Amino acid sequence: MSLEEKIGQMTQIEREVATPDVLKKYFIGSVLSGGGSVPAPKASAETWQKMVTEMQKAALSTRLGIPMIYGIDAVHGHNNVYNATIFPHNVGLGVTRDPVLIKKIGDATALEVRATGIPYVFAPCIAVCRDPRWGRCYESYSEDPKIVRNMTEIIPGLQGDIPANSVKGVPFVAGKNKVAACAKHYVGDGGTNKGINENNTLISYNGLLGIHMPAYYNSIIKGVSTVMISYSSWNGVKMHANRKLITDYLKNELHFRGFVISDWQGIDRITSPPHANYSYSVQAGVSAGIDMIMVPFNYTEFIDELTRQVKNNIIPMSRIDDAVARILRVKFVMGLFENPLPDPSLVNQLGKQEHRELAREAVRKSLVLLKNGKSSKKPLLPLPKKSAKILVAGSHADNLGYQCGGWTITWQGLDAKNLTSGTTILSAVKQTVDPAAKVVFNENPDVNFLKSNKFSYAIVVVGEHTYAETFGDSLNLTIPEPGPSTITNVCGAIRCVVVVISGRPVVIQPYLPKIDALVAAWLPGTEGQGVADVLFGDYEFTGKLARTWFKRVDQLPMNVGDKHYDPLFPFGFGLTTNLTKY
């Protein structure tokens, strides 16, 4: 391979700039869709496949015909794609403590991603979120490294089961119905100071290995194909420039044989402000052991700079050869050379009914019952289906966008009732109750409305607005208005169950005395029917908190096992409804 061809393999560019001419001229090795980057609004699986095919044919027409690898963030199902099944975010899945379920979700996600012609996903996020003030906390399964380790079972779901005689650390993808996975963000992203995104994780080496590293060890044993580096720092050193942890530990000690990828403009952010000294950033990132650089736009600048450094012996050719060997190894293992083009027979896998049923099961198992009745002798749940008049209230009751959270259709998510196809909690309630029962929806009813109607009980669905990454960093963790006033008004007048839609525990203690029953539903995704299944007693509550629920924000960070552990609801808490009694 020529130097140009090698550096092309190390370059990943955004779909928006990935014309066939660019792919051919620069021998580009990889293309990605950033959050919300789509070929057309509401694009069909066929439209996605057509785009990938066109790019792939350009890559195949180069001198060596090396296929490009297309990557996308499928972090809770194929979340950029209209009509895809959106599973609960990881914060809810951790509650299930069910690795078998998680593996099935990986399998379903792989099929839906392949339906659009894409063979590579930037998932799973195996961060151990130690502070819910972090805007990415919902991407983490738990504050407990043991739960996060168990949830790496999503990797064989995405990639297939690694053969029994496989060498530890070698990537594995079981054919064209599976996708290459990516363990992220290496390492310590969930432990930053005050939960500030991309900030500094202050912890000893043993602490880093004990809390943040175990899930990487498991991922590598399971044959994960790629590892993405974190924007954060460890004890003041940017992870994107940390040769000790990337080359010495990940590659040499853990024997990881797949490729290491940067995050979006990750090497630019080695300096503060970003891109302040680009030649230093390229040198530091590539020398640290990053094999593929998510550029994503200024690819000529990256290619020119890396070429200059290799020609001037600043970066040795051996480092370039290591990177390219790893990238090609993953492409060979995936079968990209044999099957480079999308498979049209898979388009019907997108959003298919079996996957929606699986997502509905995941919703049921991720709900946590935190309170049931003002006294244990008078539980409110399960709710009776035969009731004269039922009030459903709250900003989140009839809003798929809120239900799905960030990383859905767009990067930040959207406040949109009809964001994609799915079932809101309101429609699920209407489908579940007795046909004779009258369901009244009023988003934020006033006191007169509540007094003038004789409601049997109320279901109040409130929570956080959508966010992703830094936009979700919060030092107060409050539910935005009108959530609190809806709780106060409705629960002050009628027996009520409050369902909280959030990416993490939020401030709830002040409203608790007024609330009869309280359910944490996290960010359940498109299948709201799973919430009604459990509220009305078709299934029992089984979820146990995988995160500590604080009383006050000034207690944070507070994790299970801490000396001064004084939670509102402890890690592992979750009431059950004994349905045999009813």
XYZ file of N, CA, C and O in Angstrom, residues 76 86-98 101-102 105 138 140-141 147 151 357-370 403 425 499-505 518-535 539-547 549 572-575:
308
model
N -29.563 3.047 21.256
C -30.726 2.377 21.881
C -31.668 1.953 20.760
O -32.744 2.482 20.588
N -37.110 1.828 18.879
C -36.256 2.530 19.853
C -36.407 1.844 21.212
O -37.482 1.846 21.814
N -35.319 1.237 21.654
C -35.306 0.524 22.936
C -35.086 1.516 24.079
O -34.665 2.650 23.845
N -35.342 1.100 25.321
C -35.012 1.986 26.446
C -33.519 2.321 26.427
O -32.700 1.506 26.010
N -33.199 3.535 26.881
C -31.785 3.892 27.035
C -31.158 3.010 28.117
O -31.853 2.425 28.949
N -29.823 2.939 28.105
C -29.093 2.026 28.994
C -29.446 2.180 30.462
O -29.449 1.210 31.211
N -29.748 3.414 30.904
C -30.075 3.633 32.321
C -31.261 2.764 32.743
O -31.321 2.277 33.875
N -32.199 2.528 31.817
C -33.327 1.647 32.102
C -32.950 0.177 31.983
O -33.360 -0.657 32.783
N -32.121 -0.134 30.980
C -31.750 -1.543 30.771
C -30.939 -2.096 31.936
O -31.047 -3.276 32.273
N -30.139 -1.250 32.576
C -29.356 -1.709 33.730
C -30.248 -2.216 34.861
O -29.895 -3.156 35.577
N -31.424 -1.600 34.988
C -32.412 -1.968 36.014
C -32.875 -3.423 35.851
O -33.163 -4.106 36.821
N -32.911 -3.905 34.604
C -33.410 -5.270 34.349
C -32.464 -6.321 34.895
O -32.886 -7.428 35.204
N -31.173 -5.987 34.960
C -30.135 -6.945 35.363
C -30.281 -8.258 34.580
O -30.083 -9.335 35.125
N -30.627 -8.139 33.311
C -30.979 -9.315 32.511
C -30.108 -9.378 31.249
O -30.495 -8.901 30.186
N -31.728 -10.698 27.985
C -32.558 -9.687 27.308
C -31.676 -8.698 26.534
O -31.970 -8.353 25.387
N -30.580 -8.269 27.160
C -29.685 -7.288 26.547
C -29.075 -7.863 25.273
O -28.930 -7.173 24.269
N -31.532 -7.677 22.530
C -31.635 -6.299 22.025
C -30.479 -6.015 21.053
O -30.678 -5.388 20.008
N -27.650 8.726 31.169
C -28.616 7.736 30.662
C -27.987 6.747 29.683
O -28.577 5.719 29.362
N -25.374 5.155 30.460
C -24.664 4.221 31.349
C -25.659 3.260 31.994
O -26.717 3.675 32.444
N -25.293 1.979 32.052
C -26.199 0.976 32.635
C -26.343 1.111 34.147
O -27.383 0.770 34.695
N -22.687 -4.560 37.253
C -23.835 -4.550 36.340
C -23.372 -4.178 34.934
O -23.767 -4.809 33.946
N -23.704 -6.326 31.369
C -24.450 -5.805 30.219
C -23.605 -5.778 28.938
O -24.141 -5.507 27.863
N -41.968 -5.945 20.131
C -42.387 -6.765 21.290
C -41.236 -6.910 22.288
O -41.441 -6.875 23.503
N -40.033 -7.086 21.759
C -38.847 -7.197 22.614
C -38.615 -5.889 23.375
O -38.313 -5.892 24.577
N -38.788 -4.763 22.676
C -38.620 -3.449 23.317
C -39.674 -3.263 24.404
O -39.383 -2.728 25.483
N -40.891 -3.717 24.131
C -41.981 -3.613 25.121
C -41.637 -4.423 26.378
O -41.858 -3.962 27.507
N -41.070 -5.607 26.183
C -40.635 -6.426 27.322
C -39.538 -5.705 28.100
O -39.534 -5.691 29.343
N -38.614 -5.083 27.379
C -37.522 -4.345 28.032
C -38.077 -3.182 28.851
O -37.595 -2.892 29.950
N -39.119 -2.511 28.336
C -39.755 -1.416 29.085
C -40.340 -1.957 30.388
O -40.104 -1.408 31.475
N -41.093 -3.044 30.286
C -41.714 -3.634 31.499
C -40.669 -3.941 32.560
O -40.860 -3.663 33.742
N -39.550 -4.533 32.127
C -38.535 -4.987 33.077
C -37.668 -3.844 33.600
O -36.917 -4.018 34.553
N -37.742 -2.666 32.942
C -36.890 -1.544 33.370
C -37.607 -0.572 34.310
O -37.000 0.353 34.826
N -38.904 -0.773 34.524
C -39.655 0.127 35.412
C -39.343 -0.202 36.869
O -39.254 -1.372 37.244
N -39.216 0.831 37.693
C -38.980 0.610 39.127
C -40.119 1.256 39.912
O -40.389 2.452 39.769
N -40.774 0.450 40.740
C -41.850 0.949 41.609
C -41.207 1.453 42.902
O -40.638 0.682 43.678
N -41.280 2.768 43.116
C -40.593 3.391 44.256
C -41.530 3.620 45.441
O -41.095 3.674 46.586
N -40.388 10.605 25.501
C -40.313 9.200 25.917
C -38.994 8.555 25.461
O -38.457 7.691 26.124
N -47.514 6.799 26.068
C -48.100 6.222 27.280
C -49.612 6.463 27.300
O -50.381 5.576 27.671
N -45.536 8.905 37.038
C -44.547 8.190 36.242
C -43.497 9.207 35.814
O -43.824 10.195 35.144
N -42.243 8.979 36.219
C -41.170 9.926 35.911
C -40.388 9.427 34.697
O -39.874 8.306 34.691
N -40.348 10.271 33.663
C -39.574 9.989 32.455
C -38.292 10.811 32.550
O -38.326 12.036 32.456
N -37.162 10.132 32.767
C -35.919 10.883 32.963
C -34.721 10.006 32.645
O -34.801 8.781 32.693
N -33.610 10.667 32.381
C -32.383 9.949 32.064
C -31.558 9.597 33.291
O -30.453 9.078 33.171
N -32.125 9.874 34.481
C -31.371 9.690 35.736
C -32.308 10.007 36.883
O -33.393 10.573 36.676
N -31.912 9.699 38.109
C -32.706 10.158 39.244
C -32.782 11.688 39.244
O -31.817 12.356 38.871
N -45.362 5.964 42.919
C -44.296 6.587 42.122
C -43.553 5.516 41.327
O -43.130 4.500 41.880
N -43.421 5.768 40.023
C -42.741 4.821 39.134
C -41.626 5.545 38.377
O -41.865 6.591 37.768
N -40.425 4.980 38.410
C -39.332 5.487 37.562
C -39.373 4.710 36.258
O -39.199 3.495 36.249
N -39.636 5.433 35.153
C -39.732 4.780 33.837
C -38.523 5.083 32.959
O -38.439 4.591 31.832
N -37.578 5.922 33.432
C -36.372 6.276 32.683
C -36.740 6.828 31.301
O -37.648 7.629 31.193
N -36.029 6.397 30.257
C -36.358 6.841 28.886
C -36.747 5.593 28.104
O -35.897 4.923 27.518
N -38.047 5.254 28.113
C -38.453 3.914 27.666
C -38.421 3.673 26.162
O -38.475 2.532 25.721
N -38.357 4.741 25.334
C -38.335 4.515 23.893
C -39.717 4.479 23.281
O -40.674 5.019 23.841
N -39.828 3.817 22.130
C -41.070 3.916 21.348
C -42.210 3.047 21.867
O -43.353 3.251 21.487
N -41.902 2.070 22.717
C -42.962 1.104 23.066
C -43.585 1.412 24.434
O -43.404 0.692 25.410
N -44.379 2.487 24.466
C -45.032 2.931 25.704
C -46.016 1.924 26.271
O -46.381 1.993 27.450
N -46.423 0.961 25.442
C -47.353 -0.065 25.919
C -46.764 -0.846 27.098
O -47.495 -1.300 27.971
N -45.426 -0.949 27.125
C -44.772 -1.646 28.236
C -45.046 -0.999 29.581
O -45.089 -1.673 30.616
N -45.258 0.328 29.585
C -45.570 1.037 30.839
C -46.976 0.659 31.313
O -47.179 0.315 32.481
N -47.937 0.691 30.392
C -49.320 0.345 30.752
C -49.425 -1.124 31.177
O -50.189 -1.466 32.082
N -48.641 -1.996 30.531
C -48.657 -3.435 30.882
C -48.475 -3.637 32.387
O -49.104 -4.506 32.996
N -47.574 -2.837 32.963
C -47.217 -3.030 34.368
C -48.116 -2.199 35.293
O -48.544 -2.672 36.358
N -48.466 -0.981 34.878
C -49.347 -0.140 35.705
C -50.674 -0.840 35.988
O -51.232 -0.730 37.080
N -48.512 -7.457 34.103
C -47.195 -7.978 34.500
C -46.819 -7.325 35.824
O -47.288 -6.250 36.152
N -45.938 -8.009 36.582
C -45.496 -7.460 37.863
C -44.329 -6.484 37.670
O -43.602 -6.568 36.689
N -44.173 -5.595 38.638
C -42.952 -4.785 38.698
C -41.806 -5.685 39.158
O -41.928 -6.351 40.181
N -40.715 -5.674 38.414
C -39.552 -6.482 38.809
C -38.268 -5.657 38.892
O -37.250 -6.140 39.376
N -38.281 -4.418 38.392
C -37.058 -3.615 38.302
C -36.510 -3.202 39.663
O -37.262 -2.865 40.578
N -35.185 -3.241 39.769
C -34.485 -2.778 40.979
C -33.499 -1.677 40.568
O -32.779 -1.834 39.574
N -33.451 -0.593 41.330
C -32.581 0.533 40.977
C -31.142 0.079 40.702
O -30.542 -0.621 41.520
N -30.614 0.501 39.563
C -29.198 0.265 39.256
C -28.393 1.534 39.522
O -27.202 1.607 39.248
N -29.101 2.556 40.041
C -28.487 3.827 40.437
C -29.084 4.236 41.787
O -30.260 4.012 42.027
N -30.845 6.720 44.257
C -31.725 7.901 44.109
C -31.489 8.813 45.313
O -31.785 8.461 46.440
N -30.536 -0.862 44.293
C -31.153 -2.185 44.478
C -32.587 -2.139 44.966
O -33.265 -3.169 45.056
N -33.104 -0.928 45.269
C -34.471 -0.810 45.769
C -35.479 -0.961 44.627
O -35.237 -0.548 43.499
N -36.618 -1.551 44.939
C -37.702 -1.652 43.973
C -38.810 -2.488 44.574
O -38.584 -3.640 44.958
N -40.005 -1.908 44.709
C -41.136 -2.657 45.259
C -41.696 -3.586 44.189
O -41.489 -3.383 42.994
